[in-house]
Coordinates of N, CA and C in Angstrom, one line a residue:
X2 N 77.0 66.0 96.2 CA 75.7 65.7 95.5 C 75.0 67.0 95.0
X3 N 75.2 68.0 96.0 CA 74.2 69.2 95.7 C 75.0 69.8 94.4
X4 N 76.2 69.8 94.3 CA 77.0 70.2 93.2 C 76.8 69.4 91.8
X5 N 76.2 67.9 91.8 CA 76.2 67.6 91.0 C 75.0 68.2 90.0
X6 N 74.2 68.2 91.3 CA 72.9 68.4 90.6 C 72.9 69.8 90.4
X7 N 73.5 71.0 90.4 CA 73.4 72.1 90.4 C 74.1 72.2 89.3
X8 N 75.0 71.3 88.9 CA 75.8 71.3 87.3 C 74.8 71.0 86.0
X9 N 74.3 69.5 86.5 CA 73.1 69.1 85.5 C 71.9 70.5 85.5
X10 N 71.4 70.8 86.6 CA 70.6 72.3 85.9 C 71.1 73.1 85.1
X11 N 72.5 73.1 85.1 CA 72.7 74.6 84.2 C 73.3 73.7 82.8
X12 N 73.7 72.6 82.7 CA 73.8 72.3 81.7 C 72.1 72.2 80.9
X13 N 71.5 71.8 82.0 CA 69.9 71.5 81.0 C 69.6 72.5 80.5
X14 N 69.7 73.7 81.0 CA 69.1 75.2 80.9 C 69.9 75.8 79.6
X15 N 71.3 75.1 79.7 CA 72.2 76.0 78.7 C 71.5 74.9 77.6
X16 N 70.8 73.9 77.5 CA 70.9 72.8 76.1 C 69.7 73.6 75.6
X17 N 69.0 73.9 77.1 CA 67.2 74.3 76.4 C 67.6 76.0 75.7
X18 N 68.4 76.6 75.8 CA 68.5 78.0 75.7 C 69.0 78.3 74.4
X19 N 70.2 76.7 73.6 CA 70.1 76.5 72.5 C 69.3 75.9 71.4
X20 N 68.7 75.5 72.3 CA 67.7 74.8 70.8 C 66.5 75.9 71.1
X21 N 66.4 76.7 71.5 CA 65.7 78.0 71.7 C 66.2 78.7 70.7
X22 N 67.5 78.8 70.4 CA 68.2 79.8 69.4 C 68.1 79.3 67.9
X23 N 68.1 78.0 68.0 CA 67.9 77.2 66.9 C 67.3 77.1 65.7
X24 N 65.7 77.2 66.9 CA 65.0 76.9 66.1 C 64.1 75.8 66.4
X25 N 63.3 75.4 64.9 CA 62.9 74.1 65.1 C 63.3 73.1 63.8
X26 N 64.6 74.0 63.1 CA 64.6 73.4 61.8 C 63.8 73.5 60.9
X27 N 62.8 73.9 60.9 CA 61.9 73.7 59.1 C 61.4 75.4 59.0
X28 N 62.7 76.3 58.8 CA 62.1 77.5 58.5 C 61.6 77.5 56.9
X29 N 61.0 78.2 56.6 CA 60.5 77.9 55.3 C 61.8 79.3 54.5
X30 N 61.4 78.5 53.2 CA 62.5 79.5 51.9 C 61.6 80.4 52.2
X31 N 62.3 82.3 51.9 CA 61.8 83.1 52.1 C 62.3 83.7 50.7
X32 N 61.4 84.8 49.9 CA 62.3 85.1 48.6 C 61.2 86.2 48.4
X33 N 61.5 87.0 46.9 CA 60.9 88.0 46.3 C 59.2 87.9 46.3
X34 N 58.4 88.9 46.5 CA 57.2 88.7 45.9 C 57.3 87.8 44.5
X35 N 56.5 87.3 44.4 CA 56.0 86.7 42.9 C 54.5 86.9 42.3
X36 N 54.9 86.5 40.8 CA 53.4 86.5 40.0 C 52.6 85.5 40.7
X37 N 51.1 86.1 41.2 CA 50.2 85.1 41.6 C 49.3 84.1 40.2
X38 N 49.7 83.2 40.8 CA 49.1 82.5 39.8 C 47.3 82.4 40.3
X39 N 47.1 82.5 38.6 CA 45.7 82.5 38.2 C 45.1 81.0 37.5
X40 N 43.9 80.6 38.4 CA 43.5 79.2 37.6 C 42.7 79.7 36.1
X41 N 42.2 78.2 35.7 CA 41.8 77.8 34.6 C 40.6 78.1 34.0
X42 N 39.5 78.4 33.3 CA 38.3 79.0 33.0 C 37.7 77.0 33.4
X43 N 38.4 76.3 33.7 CA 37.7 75.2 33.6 C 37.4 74.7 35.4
X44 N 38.3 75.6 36.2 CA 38.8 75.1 37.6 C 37.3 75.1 38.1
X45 N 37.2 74.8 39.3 CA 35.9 74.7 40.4 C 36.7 76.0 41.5
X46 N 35.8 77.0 41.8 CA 36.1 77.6 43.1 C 35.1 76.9 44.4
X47 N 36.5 77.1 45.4 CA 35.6 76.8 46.6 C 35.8 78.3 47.9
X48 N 34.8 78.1 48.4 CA 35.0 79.3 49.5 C 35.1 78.8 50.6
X49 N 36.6 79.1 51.4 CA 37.3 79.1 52.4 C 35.8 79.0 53.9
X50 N 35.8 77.9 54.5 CA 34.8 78.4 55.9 C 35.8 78.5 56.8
X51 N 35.1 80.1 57.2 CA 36.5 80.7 57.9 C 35.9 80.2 59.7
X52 N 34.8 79.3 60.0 CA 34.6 79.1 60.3 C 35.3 77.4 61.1
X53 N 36.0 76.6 60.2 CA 36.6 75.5 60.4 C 38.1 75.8 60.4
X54 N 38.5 76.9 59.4 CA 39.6 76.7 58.7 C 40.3 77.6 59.9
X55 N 41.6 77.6 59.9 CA 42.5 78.2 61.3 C 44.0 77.9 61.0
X56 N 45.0 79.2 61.4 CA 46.2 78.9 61.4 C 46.9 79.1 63.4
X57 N 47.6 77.9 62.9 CA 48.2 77.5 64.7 C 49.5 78.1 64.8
X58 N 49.6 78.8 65.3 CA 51.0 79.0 65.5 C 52.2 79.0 66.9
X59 N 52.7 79.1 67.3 CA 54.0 78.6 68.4 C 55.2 79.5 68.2
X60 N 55.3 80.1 69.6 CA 56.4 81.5 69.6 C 57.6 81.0 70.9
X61 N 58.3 80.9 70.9 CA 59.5 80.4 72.0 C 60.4 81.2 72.2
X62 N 60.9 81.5 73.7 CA 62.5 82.2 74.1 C 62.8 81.3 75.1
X63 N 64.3 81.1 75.6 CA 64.7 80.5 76.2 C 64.1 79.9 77.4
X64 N 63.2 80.4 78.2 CA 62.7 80.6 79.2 C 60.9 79.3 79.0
X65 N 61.0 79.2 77.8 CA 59.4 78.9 77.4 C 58.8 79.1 75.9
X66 N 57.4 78.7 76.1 CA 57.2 78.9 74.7 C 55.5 79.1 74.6
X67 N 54.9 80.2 73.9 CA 53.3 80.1 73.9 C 53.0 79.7 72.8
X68 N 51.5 79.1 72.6 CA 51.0 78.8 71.5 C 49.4 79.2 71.4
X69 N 49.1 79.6 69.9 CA 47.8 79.8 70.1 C 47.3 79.8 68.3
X70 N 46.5 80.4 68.3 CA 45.6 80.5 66.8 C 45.5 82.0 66.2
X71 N 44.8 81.7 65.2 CA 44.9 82.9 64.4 C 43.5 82.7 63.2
X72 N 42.5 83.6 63.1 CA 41.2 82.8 62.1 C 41.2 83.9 60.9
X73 N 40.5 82.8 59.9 CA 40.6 84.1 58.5 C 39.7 85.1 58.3
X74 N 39.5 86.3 57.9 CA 38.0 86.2 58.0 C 37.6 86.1 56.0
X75 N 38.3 85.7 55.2 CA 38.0 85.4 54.1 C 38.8 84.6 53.4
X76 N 38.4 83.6 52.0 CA 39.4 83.0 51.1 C 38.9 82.5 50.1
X77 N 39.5 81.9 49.1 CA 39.0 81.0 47.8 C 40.7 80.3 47.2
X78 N 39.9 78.9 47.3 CA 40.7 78.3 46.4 C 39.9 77.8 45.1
X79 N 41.2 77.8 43.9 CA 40.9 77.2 43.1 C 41.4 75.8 42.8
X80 N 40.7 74.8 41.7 CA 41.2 73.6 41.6 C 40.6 73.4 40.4
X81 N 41.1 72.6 39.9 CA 40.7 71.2 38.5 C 41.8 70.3 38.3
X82 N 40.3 68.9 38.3 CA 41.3 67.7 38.2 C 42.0 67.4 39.2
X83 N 40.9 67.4 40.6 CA 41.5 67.5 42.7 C 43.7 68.0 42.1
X84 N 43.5 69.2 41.0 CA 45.0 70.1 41.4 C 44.5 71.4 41.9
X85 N 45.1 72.0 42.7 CA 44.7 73.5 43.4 C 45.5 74.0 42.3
X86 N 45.2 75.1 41.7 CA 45.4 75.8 40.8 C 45.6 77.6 41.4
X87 N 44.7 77.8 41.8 CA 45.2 79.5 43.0 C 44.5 79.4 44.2
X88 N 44.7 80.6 44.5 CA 44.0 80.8 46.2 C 44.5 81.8 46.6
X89 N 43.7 82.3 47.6 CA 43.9 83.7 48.5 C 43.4 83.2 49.6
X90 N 44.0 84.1 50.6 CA 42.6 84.2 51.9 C 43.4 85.3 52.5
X91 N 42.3 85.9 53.6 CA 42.8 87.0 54.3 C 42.9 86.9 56.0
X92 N 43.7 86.8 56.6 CA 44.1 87.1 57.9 C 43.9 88.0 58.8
X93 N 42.8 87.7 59.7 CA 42.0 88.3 60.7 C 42.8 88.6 61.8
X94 N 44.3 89.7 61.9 CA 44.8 89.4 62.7 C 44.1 90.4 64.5
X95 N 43.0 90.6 64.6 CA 42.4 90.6 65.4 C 41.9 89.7 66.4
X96 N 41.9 88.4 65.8 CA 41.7 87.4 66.0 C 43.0 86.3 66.7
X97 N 43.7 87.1 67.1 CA 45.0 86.5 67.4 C 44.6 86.1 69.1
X98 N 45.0 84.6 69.5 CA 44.8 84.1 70.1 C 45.3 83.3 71.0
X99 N 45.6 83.7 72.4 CA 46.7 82.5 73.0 C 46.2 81.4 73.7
X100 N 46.9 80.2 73.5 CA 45.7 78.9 74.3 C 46.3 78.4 75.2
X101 N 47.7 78.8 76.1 CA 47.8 77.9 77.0 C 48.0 78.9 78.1
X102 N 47.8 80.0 78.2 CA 47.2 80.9 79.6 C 45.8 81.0 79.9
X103 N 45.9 81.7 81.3 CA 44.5 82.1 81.0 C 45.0 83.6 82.2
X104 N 43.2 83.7 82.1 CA 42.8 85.0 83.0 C 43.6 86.1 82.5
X105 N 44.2 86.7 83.6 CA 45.0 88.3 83.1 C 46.5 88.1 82.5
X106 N 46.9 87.0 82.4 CA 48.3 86.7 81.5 C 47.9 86.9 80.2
X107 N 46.6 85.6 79.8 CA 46.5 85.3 79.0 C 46.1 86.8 77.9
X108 N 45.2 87.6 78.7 CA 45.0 88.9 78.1 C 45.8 89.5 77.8
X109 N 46.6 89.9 78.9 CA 48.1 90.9 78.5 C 49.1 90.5 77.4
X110 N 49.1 88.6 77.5 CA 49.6 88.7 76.0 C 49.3 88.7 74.4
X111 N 47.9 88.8 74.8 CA 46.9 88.9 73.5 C 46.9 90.5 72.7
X112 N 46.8 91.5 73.8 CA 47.0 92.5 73.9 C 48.2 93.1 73.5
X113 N 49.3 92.8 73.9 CA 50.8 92.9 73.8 C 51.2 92.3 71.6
X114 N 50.5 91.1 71.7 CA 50.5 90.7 70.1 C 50.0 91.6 69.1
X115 N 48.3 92.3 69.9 CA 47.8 92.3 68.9 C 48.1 94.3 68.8
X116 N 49.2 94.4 69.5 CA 49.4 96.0 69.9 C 48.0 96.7 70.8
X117 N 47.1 96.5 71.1 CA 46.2 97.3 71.9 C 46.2 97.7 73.1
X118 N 47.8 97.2 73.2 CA 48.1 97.7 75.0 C 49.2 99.4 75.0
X119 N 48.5 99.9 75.4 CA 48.8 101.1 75.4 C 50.4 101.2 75.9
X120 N 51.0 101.8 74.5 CA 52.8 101.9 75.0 C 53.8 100.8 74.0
X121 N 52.5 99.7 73.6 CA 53.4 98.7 73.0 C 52.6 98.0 71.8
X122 N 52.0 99.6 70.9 CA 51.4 99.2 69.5 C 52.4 98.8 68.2
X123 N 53.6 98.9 68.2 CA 54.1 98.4 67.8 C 55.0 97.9 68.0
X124 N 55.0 97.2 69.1 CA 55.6 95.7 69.2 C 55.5 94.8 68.6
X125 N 54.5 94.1 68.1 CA 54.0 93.0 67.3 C 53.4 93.5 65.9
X126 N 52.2 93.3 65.8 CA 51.1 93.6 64.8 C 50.8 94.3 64.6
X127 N 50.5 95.1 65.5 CA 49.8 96.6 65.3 C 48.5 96.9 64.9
X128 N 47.2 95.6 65.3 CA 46.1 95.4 64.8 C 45.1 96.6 64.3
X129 N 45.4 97.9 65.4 CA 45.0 98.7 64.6 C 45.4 99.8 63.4
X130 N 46.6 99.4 63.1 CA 46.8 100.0 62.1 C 47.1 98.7 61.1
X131 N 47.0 97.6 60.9 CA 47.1 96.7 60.1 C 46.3 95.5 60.7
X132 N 45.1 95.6 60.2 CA 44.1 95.0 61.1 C 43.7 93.6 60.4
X133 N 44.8 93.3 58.6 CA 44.4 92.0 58.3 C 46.0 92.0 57.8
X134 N 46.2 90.8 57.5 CA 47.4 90.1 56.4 C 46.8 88.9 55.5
X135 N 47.4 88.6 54.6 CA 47.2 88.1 53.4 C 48.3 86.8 53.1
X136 N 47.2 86.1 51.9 CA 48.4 84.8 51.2 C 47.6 84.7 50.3
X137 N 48.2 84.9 48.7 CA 48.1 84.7 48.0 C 49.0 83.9 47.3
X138 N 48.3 82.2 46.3 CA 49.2 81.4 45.9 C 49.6 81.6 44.7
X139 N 51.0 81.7 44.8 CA 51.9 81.9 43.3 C 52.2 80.6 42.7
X140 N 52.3 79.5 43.2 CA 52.6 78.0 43.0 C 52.6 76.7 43.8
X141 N 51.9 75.8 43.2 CA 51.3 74.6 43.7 C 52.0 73.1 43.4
X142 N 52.5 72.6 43.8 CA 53.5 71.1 42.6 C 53.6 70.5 43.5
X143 N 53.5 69.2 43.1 CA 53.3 67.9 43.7 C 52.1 67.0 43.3
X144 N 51.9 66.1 43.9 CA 51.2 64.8 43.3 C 50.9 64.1 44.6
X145 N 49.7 63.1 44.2 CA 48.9 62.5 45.5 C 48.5 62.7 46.2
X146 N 48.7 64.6 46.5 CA 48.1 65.0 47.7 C 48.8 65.6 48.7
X147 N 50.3 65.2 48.2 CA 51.0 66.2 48.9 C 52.1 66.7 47.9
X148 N 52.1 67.9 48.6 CA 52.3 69.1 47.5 C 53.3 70.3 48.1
X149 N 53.8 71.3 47.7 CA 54.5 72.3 48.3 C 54.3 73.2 47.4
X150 N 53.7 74.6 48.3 CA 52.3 75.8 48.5 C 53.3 76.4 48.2
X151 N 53.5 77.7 47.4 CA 54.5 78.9 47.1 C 53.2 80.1 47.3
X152 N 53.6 80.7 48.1 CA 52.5 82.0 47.7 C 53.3 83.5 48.3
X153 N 52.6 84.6 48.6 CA 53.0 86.0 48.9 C 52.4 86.1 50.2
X154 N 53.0 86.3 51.3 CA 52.7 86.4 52.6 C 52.7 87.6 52.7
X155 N 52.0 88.5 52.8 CA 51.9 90.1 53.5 C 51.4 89.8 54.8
X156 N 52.1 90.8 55.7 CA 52.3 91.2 57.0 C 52.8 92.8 57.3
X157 N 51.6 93.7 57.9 CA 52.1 94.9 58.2 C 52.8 95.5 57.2
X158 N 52.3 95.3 55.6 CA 52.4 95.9 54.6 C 54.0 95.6 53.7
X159 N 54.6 94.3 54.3 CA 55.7 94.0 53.7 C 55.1 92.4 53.4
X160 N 55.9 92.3 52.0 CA 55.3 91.0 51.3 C 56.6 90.0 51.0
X161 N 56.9 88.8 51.6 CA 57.9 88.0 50.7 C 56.8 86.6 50.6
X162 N 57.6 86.1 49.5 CA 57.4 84.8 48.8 C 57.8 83.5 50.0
X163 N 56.8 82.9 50.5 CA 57.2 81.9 51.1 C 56.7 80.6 50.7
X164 N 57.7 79.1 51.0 CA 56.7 78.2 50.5 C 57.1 76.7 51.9
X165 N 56.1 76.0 51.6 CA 55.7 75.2 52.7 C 55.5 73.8 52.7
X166 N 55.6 72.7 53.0 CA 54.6 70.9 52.7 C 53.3 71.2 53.2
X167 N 52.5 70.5 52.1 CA 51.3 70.5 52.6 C 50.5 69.7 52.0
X168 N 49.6 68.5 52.9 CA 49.1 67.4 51.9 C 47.4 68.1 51.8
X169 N 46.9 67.9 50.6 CA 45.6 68.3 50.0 C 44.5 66.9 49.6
X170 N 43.7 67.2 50.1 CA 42.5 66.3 50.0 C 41.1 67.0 49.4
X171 N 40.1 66.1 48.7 CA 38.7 66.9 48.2 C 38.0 66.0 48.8
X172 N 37.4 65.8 50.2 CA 36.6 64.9 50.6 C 35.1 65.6 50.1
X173 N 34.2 64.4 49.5 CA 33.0 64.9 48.9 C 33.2 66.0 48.1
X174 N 32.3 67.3 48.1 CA 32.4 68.5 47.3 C 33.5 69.4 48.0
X175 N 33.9 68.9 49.0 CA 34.7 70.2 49.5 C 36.5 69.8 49.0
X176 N 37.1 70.5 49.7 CA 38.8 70.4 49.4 C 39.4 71.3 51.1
X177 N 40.3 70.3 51.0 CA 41.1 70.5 52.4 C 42.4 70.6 52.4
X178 N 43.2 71.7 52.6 CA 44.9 71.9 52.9 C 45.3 72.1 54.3
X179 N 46.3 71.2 54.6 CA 46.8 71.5 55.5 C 48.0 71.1 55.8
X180 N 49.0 72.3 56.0 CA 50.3 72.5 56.0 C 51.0 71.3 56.9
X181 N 52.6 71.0 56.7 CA 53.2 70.4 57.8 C 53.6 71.8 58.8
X182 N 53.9 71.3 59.8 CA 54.8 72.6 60.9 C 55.8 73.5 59.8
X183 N 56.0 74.4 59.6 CA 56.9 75.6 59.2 C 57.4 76.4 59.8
X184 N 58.2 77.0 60.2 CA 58.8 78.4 60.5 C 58.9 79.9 59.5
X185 N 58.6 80.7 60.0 CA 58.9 81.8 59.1 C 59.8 83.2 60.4
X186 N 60.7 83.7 59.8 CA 61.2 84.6 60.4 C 60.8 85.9 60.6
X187 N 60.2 86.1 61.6 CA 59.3 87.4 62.1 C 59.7 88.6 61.8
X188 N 61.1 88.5 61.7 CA 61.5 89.8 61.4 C 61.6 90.3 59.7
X189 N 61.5 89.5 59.1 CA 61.2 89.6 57.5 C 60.1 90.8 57.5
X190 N 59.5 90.5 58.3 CA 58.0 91.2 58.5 C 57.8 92.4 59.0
X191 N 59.4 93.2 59.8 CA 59.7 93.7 60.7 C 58.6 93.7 62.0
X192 N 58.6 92.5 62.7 CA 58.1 92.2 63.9 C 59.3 92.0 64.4
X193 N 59.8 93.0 65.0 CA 61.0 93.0 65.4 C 61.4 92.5 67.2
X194 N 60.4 93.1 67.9 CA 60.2 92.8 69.6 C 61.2 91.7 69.7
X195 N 61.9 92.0 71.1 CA 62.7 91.1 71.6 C 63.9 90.2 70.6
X196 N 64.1 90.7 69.3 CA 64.9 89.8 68.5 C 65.9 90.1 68.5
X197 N 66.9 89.0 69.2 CA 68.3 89.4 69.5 C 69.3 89.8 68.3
X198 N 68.6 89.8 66.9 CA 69.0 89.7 65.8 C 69.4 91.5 65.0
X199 N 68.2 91.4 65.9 CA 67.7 93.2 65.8 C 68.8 94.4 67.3
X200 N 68.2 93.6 67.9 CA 68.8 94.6 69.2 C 69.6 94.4 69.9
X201 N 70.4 94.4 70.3 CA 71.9 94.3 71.3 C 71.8 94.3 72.7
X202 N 72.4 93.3 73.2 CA 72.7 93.3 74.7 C 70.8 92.6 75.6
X203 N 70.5 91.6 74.8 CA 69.2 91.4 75.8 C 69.2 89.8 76.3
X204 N 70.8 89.6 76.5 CA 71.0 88.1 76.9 C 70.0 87.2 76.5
X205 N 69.4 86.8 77.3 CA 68.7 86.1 77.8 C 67.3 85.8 78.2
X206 N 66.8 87.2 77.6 CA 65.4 87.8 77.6 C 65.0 88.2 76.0
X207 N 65.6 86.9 75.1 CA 65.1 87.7 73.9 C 64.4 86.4 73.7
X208 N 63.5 86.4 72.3 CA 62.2 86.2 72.0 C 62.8 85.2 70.5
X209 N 62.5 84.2 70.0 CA 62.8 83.5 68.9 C 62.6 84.4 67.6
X210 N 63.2 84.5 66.5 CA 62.3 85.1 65.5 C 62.1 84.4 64.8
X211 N 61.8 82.6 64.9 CA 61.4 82.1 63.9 C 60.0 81.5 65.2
X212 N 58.3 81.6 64.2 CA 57.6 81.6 64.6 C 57.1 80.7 63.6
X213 N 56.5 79.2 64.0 CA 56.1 77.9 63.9 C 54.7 78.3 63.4
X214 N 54.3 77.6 62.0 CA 52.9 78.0 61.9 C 52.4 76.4 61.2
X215 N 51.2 76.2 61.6 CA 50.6 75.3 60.8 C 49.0 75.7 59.9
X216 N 48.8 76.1 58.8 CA 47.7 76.5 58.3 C 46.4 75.4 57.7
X217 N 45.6 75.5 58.3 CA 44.6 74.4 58.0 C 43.1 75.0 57.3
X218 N 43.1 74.7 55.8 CA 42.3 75.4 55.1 C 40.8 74.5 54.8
X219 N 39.4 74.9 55.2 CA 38.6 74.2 54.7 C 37.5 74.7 53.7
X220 N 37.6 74.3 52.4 CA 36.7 74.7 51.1 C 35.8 74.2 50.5
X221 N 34.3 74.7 50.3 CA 33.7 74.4 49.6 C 33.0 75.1 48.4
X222 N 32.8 74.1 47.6 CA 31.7 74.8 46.5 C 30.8 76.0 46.8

């Protein structure tokens, strides 16, 4: 009996360790910078409240997985005719945030993200030498409300084209986007830490480089 069950552990651990390597399936297309598109002399701008609006994101290695947030501290979309036509906003990655630790883990991995731990500024972000990231929309298509976002993702001063599902709503004067689950590959970005993709020989101690984001945008007049 003790052998059975000592077989089913390692089979569980080898299933969890692949779908660790996996993924989660919905990485997003990644491609060249593009032309940002510009709205209409007729569109309505709305300003991003960086106050509601928030991007969620989810990091996994074999072993586990953290999740937490990320807030803007600026944006504008445009629209006419409830179509989003452009948009920007800017990423406060100071603001980087983990929500399912607490006390001195929770810090050390905040720290560790946001590089301010002395020894390991760039491991992640590098907040003080790249203290915001950006999205700017290159293309918007779809109907009813849900739609698929193309825009320019900068991160730590490298830019690719990514695009995403995302259903869009204009409750009263305002307008609201928000993304399905995505993936984007960290290392595009050279956030390279722990990526078995990148560095040789870390079994079992490496880190996903596809990183789950959900972006939830709120705009008004």
């Amino acid at each position: 009996m003790n052998k059975l069950v000592l077989n089913f552990a390692v089979i569980a651990f080898t299933f969890m360790g692949l779908v660790a390597c996996k993924g989660n399936g919905n990485e997003t297309t990644t491609s060249e910078e593009q032309d940002v598109a510009e709205a209409t002399t007729e569109a309505t701008e709305y300003t991003v409240n960086t106050e509601k609006s928030v991007i969620k994101w989810v990091g996994a290695k074999p072993t586990g997985s953290h999740n937490g947030t990320v807030k803007l501290s600026s944006g504008t979309l445009s629209a006419n005719d409830r179509e989003i036509q452009a948009g920007n906003f800017t990423i406060d990655m100071n603001s980087i945030t983990d929500l399912d630790l607490e006390g001195e883990k929770k810090a050390n991995l905040e720290a560790h993200l946001k590089g301010t731990a002395e020894g390991k500024e760039g491991d992640f972000f590098n907040v003080t030498k790249y203290p915001t990231a950006t999205f700017e929309l290159t293309d918007v298509s779809g109907e009813g409300g849900d739609v698929t976002v193309r825009g320019n993702l900068t991160i730590k001063d490298v830019t690719h084209n990514i695009e995403f599902p995302a259903v869009v709503s204009f409750p009263g004067d305002d307008v609201f986007l928000k993304s399905k689950p995505f993936s984007i590959d960290r290392t595009k970005w050279n956030v390279n830490y722990g990526s078995k993709s990148v560095f040789d020989n870390l079994g079992d101690q490496f880190i996903n480089d596809e990183v789950e984001l959900v972006i939830e945008l709120h705009g008004s007049k």
